[in-house]
mmCIF file of C-alpha atoms in Angstrom:
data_model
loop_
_atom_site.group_PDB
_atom_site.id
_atom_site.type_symbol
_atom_site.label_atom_id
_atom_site.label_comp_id
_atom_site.label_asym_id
_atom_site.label_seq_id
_atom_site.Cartn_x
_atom_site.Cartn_y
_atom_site.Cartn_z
ATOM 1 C CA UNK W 1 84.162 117.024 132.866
ATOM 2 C CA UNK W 2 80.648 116.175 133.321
ATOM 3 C CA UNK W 3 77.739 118.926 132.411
ATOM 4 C CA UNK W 4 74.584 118.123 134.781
ATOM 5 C CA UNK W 5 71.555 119.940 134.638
ATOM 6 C CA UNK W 6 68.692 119.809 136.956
ATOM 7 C CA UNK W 7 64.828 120.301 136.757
ATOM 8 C CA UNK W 8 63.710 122.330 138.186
ATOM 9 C CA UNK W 9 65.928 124.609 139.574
ATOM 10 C CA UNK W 10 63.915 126.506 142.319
ATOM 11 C CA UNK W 11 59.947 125.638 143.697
ATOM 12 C CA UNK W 12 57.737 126.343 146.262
ATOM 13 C CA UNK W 13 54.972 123.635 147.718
ATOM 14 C CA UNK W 14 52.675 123.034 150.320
ATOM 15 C CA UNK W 15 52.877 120.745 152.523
ATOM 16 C CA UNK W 16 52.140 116.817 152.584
ATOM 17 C CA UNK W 17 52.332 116.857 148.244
ATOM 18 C CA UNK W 18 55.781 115.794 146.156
ATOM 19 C CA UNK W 19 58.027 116.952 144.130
ATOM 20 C CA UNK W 20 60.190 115.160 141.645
ATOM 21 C CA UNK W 21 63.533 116.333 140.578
ATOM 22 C CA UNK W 22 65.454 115.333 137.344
ATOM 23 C CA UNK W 23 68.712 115.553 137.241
ATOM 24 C CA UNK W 24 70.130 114.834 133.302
ATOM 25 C CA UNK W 25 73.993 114.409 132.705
ATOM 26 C CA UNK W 26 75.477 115.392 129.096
ATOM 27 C CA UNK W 27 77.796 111.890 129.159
ATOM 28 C CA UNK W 28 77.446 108.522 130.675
ATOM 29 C CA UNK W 29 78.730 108.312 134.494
ATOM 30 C CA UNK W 30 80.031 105.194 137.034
ATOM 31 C CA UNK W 31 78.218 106.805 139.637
ATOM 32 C CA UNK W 32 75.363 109.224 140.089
ATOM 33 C CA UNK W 33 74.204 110.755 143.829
ATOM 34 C CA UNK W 34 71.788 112.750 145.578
ATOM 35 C CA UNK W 35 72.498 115.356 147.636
ATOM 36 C CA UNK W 36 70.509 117.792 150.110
ATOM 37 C CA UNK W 37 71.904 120.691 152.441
ATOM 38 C CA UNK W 38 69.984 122.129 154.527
ATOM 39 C CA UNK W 39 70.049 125.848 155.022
ATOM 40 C CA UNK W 40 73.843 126.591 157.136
ATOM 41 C CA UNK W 41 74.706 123.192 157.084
ATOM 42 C CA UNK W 42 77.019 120.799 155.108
ATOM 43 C CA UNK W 43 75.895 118.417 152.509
ATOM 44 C CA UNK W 44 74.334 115.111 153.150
ATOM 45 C CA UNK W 45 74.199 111.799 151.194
ATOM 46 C CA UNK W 46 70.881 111.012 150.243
ATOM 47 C CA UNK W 47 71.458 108.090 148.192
ATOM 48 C CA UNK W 48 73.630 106.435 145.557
ATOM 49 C CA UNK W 49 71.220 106.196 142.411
ATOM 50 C CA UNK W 50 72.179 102.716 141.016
ATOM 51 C CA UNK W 51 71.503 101.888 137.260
ATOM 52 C CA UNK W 52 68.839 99.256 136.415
ATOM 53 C CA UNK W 53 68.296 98.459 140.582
ATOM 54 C CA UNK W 54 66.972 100.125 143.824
ATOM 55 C CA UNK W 55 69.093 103.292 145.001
ATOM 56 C CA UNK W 56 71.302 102.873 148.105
ATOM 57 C CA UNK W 57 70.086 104.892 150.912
ATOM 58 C CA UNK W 58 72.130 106.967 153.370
ATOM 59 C CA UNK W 59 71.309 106.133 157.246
ATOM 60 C CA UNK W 60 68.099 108.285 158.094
ATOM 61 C CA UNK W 61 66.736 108.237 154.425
ATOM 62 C CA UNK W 62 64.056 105.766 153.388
ATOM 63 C CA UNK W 63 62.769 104.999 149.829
ATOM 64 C CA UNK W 64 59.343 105.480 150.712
ATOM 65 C CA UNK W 65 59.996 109.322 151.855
ATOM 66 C CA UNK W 66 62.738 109.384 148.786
ATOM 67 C CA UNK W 67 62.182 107.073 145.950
ATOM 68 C CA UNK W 68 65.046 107.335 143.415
ATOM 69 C CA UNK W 69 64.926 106.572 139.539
ATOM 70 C CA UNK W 70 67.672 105.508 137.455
ATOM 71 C CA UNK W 71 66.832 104.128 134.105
ATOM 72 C CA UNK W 72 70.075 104.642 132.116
ATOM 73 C CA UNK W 73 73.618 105.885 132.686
ATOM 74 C CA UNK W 74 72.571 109.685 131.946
ATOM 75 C CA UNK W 75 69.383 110.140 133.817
ATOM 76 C CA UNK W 76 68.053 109.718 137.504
ATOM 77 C CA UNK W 77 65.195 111.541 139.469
ATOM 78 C CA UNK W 78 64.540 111.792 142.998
ATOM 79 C CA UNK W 79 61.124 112.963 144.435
ATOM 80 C CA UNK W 80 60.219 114.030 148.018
ATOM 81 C CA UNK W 81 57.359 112.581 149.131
ATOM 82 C CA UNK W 82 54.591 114.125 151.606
ATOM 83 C CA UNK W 83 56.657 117.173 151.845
ATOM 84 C CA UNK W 84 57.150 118.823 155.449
ATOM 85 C CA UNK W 85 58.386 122.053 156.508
ATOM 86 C CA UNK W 86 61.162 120.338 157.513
ATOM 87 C CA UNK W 87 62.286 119.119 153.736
ATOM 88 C CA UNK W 88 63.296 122.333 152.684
ATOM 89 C CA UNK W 89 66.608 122.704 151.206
ATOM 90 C CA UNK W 90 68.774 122.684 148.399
ATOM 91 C CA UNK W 91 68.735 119.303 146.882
ATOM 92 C CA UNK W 92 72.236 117.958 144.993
ATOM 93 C CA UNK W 93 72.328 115.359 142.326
ATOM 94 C CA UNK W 94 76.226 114.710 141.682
ATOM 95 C CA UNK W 95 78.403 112.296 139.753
ATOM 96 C CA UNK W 96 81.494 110.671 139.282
ATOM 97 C CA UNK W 97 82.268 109.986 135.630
ATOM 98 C CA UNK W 98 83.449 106.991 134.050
ATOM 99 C CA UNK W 99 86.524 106.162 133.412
ATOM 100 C CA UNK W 100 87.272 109.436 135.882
ATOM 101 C CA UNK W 101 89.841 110.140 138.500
ATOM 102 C CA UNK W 102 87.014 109.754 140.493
ATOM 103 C CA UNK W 103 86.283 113.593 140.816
ATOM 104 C CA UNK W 104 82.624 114.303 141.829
ATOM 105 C CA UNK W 105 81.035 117.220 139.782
ATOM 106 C CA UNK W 106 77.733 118.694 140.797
ATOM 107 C CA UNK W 107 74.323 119.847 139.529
ATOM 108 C CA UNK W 108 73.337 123.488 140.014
ATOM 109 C CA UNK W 109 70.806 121.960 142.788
ATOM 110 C CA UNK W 110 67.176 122.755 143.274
ATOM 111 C CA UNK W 111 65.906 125.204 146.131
ATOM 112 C CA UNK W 112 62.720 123.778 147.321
ATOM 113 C CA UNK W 113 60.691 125.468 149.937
ATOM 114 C CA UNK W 114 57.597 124.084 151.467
ATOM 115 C CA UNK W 115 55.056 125.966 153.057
ATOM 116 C CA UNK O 1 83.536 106.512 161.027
ATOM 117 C CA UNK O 2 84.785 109.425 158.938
ATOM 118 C CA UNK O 3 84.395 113.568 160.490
ATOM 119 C CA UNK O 4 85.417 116.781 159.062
ATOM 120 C CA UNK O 5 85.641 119.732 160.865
ATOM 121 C CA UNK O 6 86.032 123.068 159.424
ATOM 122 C CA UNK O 7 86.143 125.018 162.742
ATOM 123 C CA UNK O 8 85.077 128.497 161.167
ATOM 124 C CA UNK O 9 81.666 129.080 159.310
ATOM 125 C CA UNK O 10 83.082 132.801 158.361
ATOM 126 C CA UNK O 11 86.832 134.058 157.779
ATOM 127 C CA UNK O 12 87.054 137.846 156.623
ATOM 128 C CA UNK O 13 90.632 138.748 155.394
ATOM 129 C CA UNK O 14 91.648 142.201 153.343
ATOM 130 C CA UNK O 15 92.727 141.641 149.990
ATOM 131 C CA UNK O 16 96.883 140.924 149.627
ATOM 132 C CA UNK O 17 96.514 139.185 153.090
ATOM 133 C CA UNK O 18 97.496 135.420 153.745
ATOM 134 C CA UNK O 19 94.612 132.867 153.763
ATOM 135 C CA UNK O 20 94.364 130.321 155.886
ATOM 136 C CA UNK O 21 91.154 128.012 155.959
ATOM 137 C CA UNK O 22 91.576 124.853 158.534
ATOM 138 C CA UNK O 23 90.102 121.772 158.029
ATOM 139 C CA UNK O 24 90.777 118.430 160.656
ATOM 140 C CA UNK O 25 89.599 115.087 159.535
ATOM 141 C CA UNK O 26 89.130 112.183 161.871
ATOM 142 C CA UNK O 27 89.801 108.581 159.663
ATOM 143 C CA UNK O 28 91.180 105.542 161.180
ATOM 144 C CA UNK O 29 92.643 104.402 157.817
ATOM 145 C CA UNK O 30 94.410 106.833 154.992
ATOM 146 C CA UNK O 31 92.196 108.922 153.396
ATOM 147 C CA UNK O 32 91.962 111.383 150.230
ATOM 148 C CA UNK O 33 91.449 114.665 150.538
ATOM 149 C CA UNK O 34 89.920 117.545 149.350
ATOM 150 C CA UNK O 35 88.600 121.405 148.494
ATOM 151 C CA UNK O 36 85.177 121.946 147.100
ATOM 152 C CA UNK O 37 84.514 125.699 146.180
ATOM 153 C CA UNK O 38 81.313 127.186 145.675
ATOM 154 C CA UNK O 39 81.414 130.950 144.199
ATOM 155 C CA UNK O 40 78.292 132.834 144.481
ATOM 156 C CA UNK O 41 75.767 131.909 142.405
ATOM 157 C CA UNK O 42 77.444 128.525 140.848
ATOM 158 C CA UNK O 43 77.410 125.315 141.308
ATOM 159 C CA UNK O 44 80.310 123.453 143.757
ATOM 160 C CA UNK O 45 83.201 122.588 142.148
ATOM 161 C CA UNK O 46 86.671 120.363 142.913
ATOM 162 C CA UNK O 47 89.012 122.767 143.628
ATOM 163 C CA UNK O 48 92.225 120.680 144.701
ATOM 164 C CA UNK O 49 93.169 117.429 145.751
ATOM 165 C CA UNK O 50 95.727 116.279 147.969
ATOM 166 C CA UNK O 51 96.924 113.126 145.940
ATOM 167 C CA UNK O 52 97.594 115.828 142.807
ATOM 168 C CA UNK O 53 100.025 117.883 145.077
ATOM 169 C CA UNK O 54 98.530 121.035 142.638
ATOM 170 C CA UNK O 55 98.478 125.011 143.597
ATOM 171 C CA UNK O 56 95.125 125.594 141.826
ATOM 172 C CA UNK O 57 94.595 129.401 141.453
ATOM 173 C CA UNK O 58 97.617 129.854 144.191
ATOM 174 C CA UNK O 59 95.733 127.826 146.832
ATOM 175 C CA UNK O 60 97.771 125.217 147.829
ATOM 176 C CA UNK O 61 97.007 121.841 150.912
ATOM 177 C CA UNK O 62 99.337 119.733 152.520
ATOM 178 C CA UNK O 63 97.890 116.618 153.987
ATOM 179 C CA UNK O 64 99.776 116.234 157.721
ATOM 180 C CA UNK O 65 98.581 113.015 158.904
ATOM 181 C CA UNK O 66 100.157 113.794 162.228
ATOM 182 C CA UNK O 67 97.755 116.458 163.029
ATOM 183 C CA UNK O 68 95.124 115.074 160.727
ATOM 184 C CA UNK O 69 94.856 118.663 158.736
ATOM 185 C CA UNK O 70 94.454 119.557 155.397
ATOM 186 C CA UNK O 71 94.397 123.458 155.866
ATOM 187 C CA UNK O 72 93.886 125.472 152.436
ATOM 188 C CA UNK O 73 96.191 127.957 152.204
ATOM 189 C CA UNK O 74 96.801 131.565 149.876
ATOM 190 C CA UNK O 75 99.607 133.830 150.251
ATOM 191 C CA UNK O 76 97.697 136.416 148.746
ATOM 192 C CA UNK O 77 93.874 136.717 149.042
ATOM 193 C CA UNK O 78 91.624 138.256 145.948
ATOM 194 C CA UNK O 79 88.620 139.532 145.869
ATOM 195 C CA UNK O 80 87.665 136.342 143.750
ATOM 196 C CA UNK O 81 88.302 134.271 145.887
ATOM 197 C CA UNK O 82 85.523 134.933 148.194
ATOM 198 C CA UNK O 83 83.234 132.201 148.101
ATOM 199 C CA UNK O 84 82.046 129.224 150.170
ATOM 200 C CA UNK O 85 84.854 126.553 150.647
ATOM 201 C CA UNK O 86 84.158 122.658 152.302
ATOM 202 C CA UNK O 87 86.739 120.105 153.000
ATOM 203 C CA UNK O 88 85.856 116.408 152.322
ATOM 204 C CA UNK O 89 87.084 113.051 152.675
ATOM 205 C CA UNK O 90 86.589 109.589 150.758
ATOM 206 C CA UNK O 91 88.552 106.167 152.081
ATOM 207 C CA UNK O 92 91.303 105.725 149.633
ATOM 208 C CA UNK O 93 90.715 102.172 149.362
ATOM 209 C CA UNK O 94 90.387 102.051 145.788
ATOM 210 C CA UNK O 95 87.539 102.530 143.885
ATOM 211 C CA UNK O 96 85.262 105.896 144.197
ATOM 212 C CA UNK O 97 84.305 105.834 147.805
ATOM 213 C CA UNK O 98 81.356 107.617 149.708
ATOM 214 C CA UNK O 99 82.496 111.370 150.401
ATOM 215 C CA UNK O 100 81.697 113.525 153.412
ATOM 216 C CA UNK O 101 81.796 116.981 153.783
ATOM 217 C CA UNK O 102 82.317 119.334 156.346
ATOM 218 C CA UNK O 103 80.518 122.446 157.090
ATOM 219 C CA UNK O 104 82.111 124.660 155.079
ATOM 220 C CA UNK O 105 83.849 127.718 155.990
ATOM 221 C CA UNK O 106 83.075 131.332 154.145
ATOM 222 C CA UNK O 107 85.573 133.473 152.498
ATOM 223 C CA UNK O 108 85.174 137.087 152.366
ATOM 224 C CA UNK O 109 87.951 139.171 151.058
ATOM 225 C CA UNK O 110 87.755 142.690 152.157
ATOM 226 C CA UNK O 111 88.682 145.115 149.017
#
């Protein structure tokens, strides 16, 4: 199984700055993805982070409010940008791992509340 | 498009009852299947699958593709198994494919 960490694991932030989140996997994955889920609801695709290229966004998610990173197989970030209210939740990165029965394992996520 | 519905945000059961957590799916084509647990204060985790056919810690799912279900089911509840449970769905067309998940249901197991 895959071991992901992410950074960091809870903050708090006003309004309108950003916040990037690393998400750091102990072995190379196929697949990496972010996640958010908002409070008392189910989890929503973000994006698929994709290696070397621009991320592959979810209907009703933009790069310019989400920019993802992915510079190697191990490694992606994903920052909210001009933070709302409305943006807080639990953010998700998740993967699928190579060579995998395709199960998707999951970060610990990072609570973000904006005031 | 693919839906899940997990028609109950909160099921309370005494310990030693039988659980029963319902999930329907809506998929035109045939679809895999599965449990996602999340205990309290970890991260969400595969639970079962329906292709693996598995009783993971005596839960057990049968896919019935006539009434598009994949209920998880315990004869026995513990108090460990309280936690937040989601059903989700990926087009088994090969490949990985994009997963959704539904709303999740909450376990409580009365002592």
């Amino acid at each position: 199984s895959a071991v992901i960490s992410q950074k960091p694991s809870r903050d708090i932030c006003q309004r309108g700055t950003s916040l990037t989140i690393q998400c750091q996997v102990d072995s190379q994955v196929t697949m990496m993805f972010w996640y958010r889920q908002q409070p008392g609801q189910s989890l929503t695709l973000i994006a698929t982070a994709n290696q070397g290229s621009e991320a592959t966004y979810e209907s009703g998610f933009v790069i310019d409010k989400f920019p993802i990173s992915r510079p190697n197989l191990t490694f992606s970030t994903l920052t909210v940008s001009n933070m709302s209210p409305e943006d807080s939740s639990i953010y998700l990165c998740s993967v699928v791992q190579a060579g995998g029965r395709e199960t998707q394992y999951f970060g610990p996520g990072t609570r973000l509340l904006v005031l | 498009a693919q839906r899940v519905t997990q028609p109950e945000k909160l099921l309370s059961v005494f310990k030693g009852a039988p659980v029963e957590l319902k999930c329907n799916y809506s998929y035109s084509g045939s679809p895999e299947l599965f449990w996602y647990v999340q205990y309290s204060r970890q991260r969400l985790q595969l639970l079962l699958r329906h292709i693996s056919r598995e009783s993971i810690k005596g839960f057990t799912a049968d896919l019935n593709k006539g009434e598009t279900s994949f209920h998880l089911k315990k004869p026995f509840a513990q108090e460990e198994d309280s936690a937040m449970y989601y059903c989700a769905l990926s087009p088994n067309s090969g490949g990985y494919q994009k997963v959704t998940f539904g709303t999740g249901t909450k376990l409580q197991v009365i002592p």
